[in-house]
Amino acid sequence: MPHVLDCEITAHQEVARGHYRLAVCCPEITAEALPGQFCMVEVRPGLHPFLRRPMSIERLFADGFSILYKVEGEGTRLLSSLPAGGTVNIQGPLGKPFPVEAAAERHICVAGGIGVAPFPALAEALIQKTGRTPEIVLAARNERMLLCEREFRQMGCRVSLATDDGSAGRKGFASDALRELSPGPGTVVYCCGPMPMMRAVHGVCAETGARCYASLEAVMACGDGVCMGCVVEANVEIEAERMVRVCSDGPVFDSTIINWSSY
Ligand SMILES: Cc1cc2nc3c(=O)[nH]c(=O)nc-3n(C[C@H](O)[C@H](O)[C@H](O)COP(=O)(O)OP(=O)(O)OC[C@H]3O[C@@H](n4cnc5c(N)ncnc54)[C@H](O)[C@@H]3O)c2cc1C
Ligand code: FES
């Protein structure tokens, strides 16, 4: 059962325009959380907004964790106003984590924009559990929207950059940058970002024989498998439906399970 707890906000700061990192002290959730899992955050106490907002666990510390988020609408705008020293109510950990494939020759994390959020924790776990340092592809609209580059370099990761306008790294898409790294059958690729980006990354992996795990986003209500508000089309039948729930069957899926044709 996930915990539902008031957590002390230990740090909260803007890290790029409209992007924030919020760290909480919460030993109970931290002790059980794994990279790729998420939590549901109450952005303001009370009934408005009614729904919690799903946020990936960015990094795990001794007795707490951080989330990294982009202000999209009212919920995240309210969240950005919570002060350090106050509390925030969090439900978690939720969902299925990234599998850590120790036998793989290479691990490559491919992030589009704020899709980078779950990868610092994953990179740390890969280093710790496999002894190999993952390669990172960071893609964003422009240089200012590239997040966590310094953190990945500090971990010793090789980082490839791609921007839409060419202001940093190669001008082009995350999937182009991934192709340049020549993934192969011994490679595991993890991706998170906009659905069209992940569809393209899935395509590169299908061509090159790399295994691919995608962390999907969907608008969520319950976050816990009950409301069916977060379903996406699948290629396989699960309980007589060609649908999967992002919150409880995922958010991390083997990319071959997802029907990418509508993205
Ligand atoms: C498993 C999971 C993990 C996530 N992790 C992160 C994270 O680590 N950092 C982060 O910044 N965001 C993350 N998101 C997306 C985040 O939950 C939404 O951006 C947020 O709920 C928007 O709330 P809002 O009230 O600010 O915007 P709203 O007013 O609800 O919506 C504003 C805009 O954002 C879009 N939107 C709303 N919810 C989502 C969603 N779930 N996914 C994509 N677009 C959405 C709406 O369609 C609308 O265009 C995650 C989503 C999921 C499902
Ligand atoms: S959000 Fe309710 S089932 Fe996924």
Coordinates of C-alpha atoms and ligand atoms in Angstrom, one line a residue, residues 38 53-56 68-70 72-77 114 117 216-220 246 251, ligand 1:
F38 CA 6.0 8.3 -9.1
R53 CA -0.8 15.8 -9.6
P54 CA 1.5 12.9 -10.6
M55 CA 5.3 13.6 -10.4
S56 CA 8.2 11.2 -10.9
L68 CA 11.6 18.1 -10.7
Y69 CA 8.7 19.8 -12.4
K70 CA 7.6 22.2 -15.0
E72 CA 2.1 23.6 -16.9
G73 CA -1.2 24.9 -15.4
E74 CA -2.9 25.8 -12.2
G75 CA -1.8 22.8 -10.2
T76 CA 1.9 23.1 -10.8
R77 CA 1.6 26.9 -10.4
I114 CA 10.9 17.6 -18.4
A117 CA 12.8 13.9 -14.2
L216 CA 4.5 7.2 -20.3
E217 CA 2.5 10.2 -19.2
A218 CA -1.2 10.4 -19.0
V219 CA -3.7 12.7 -17.3
M220 CA -4.5 10.9 -14.0
V246 CA -0.4 4.1 -17.1
P251 CA 4.2 4.2 -16.1
Ligands
LIG1 C1 3.5 9.1 -14.1 C2 3.7 10.6 -14.4 C3 4.8 11.3 -13.9 C4 5.0 12.6 -14.2 N1 6.1 13.2 -13.7 C5 6.3 14.5 -13.9 C6 7.5 15.2 -13.4 O1 8.3 14.5 -12.8 N2 7.6 16.5 -13.7 C7 6.6 17.2 -14.4 O2 6.8 18.4 -14.6 N3 5.5 16.6 -14.8 C8 5.3 15.3 -14.6 N4 4.2 14.7 -15.0 C9 3.1 15.6 -15.7 C10 2.4 16.4 -14.6 O3 1.7 15.5 -13.8 C11 1.5 17.4 -15.3 O4 2.2 18.4 -16.0 C12 0.7 18.1 -14.2 O5 -0.3 17.2 -13.7 C13 -0.1 19.3 -14.8 O6 -0.9 19.8 -13.8 P1 -1.4 21.3 -13.8 O7 -2.5 21.5 -12.9 O8 -0.2 22.2 -13.7 O9 -1.8 21.5 -15.3 P2 -3.3 21.3 -15.9 O10 -4.0 22.7 -15.7 O11 -4.0 20.1 -15.3 O12 -3.0 21.1 -17.4 C14 -2.1 22.0 -18.1 C15 -1.7 21.4 -19.4 O13 -0.9 20.2 -19.0 C16 -1.4 19.0 -19.6 N5 -1.3 17.9 -18.7 C17 -2.0 17.8 -17.5 N6 -1.7 16.6 -16.9 C18 -0.8 16.0 -17.7 C19 -0.1 14.8 -17.6 N7 -0.2 14.0 -16.6 N8 0.8 14.5 -18.6 C20 1.0 15.4 -19.6 N9 0.4 16.6 -19.8 C21 -0.5 16.9 -18.8 C22 -2.9 19.4 -19.9 O14 -3.3 18.6 -21.0 C23 -2.8 20.8 -20.3 O15 -2.4 21.0 -21.6 C24 4.0 13.4 -14.8 C25 2.8 12.7 -15.3 C26 2.7 11.4 -15.1 C27 1.5 10.6 -15.5

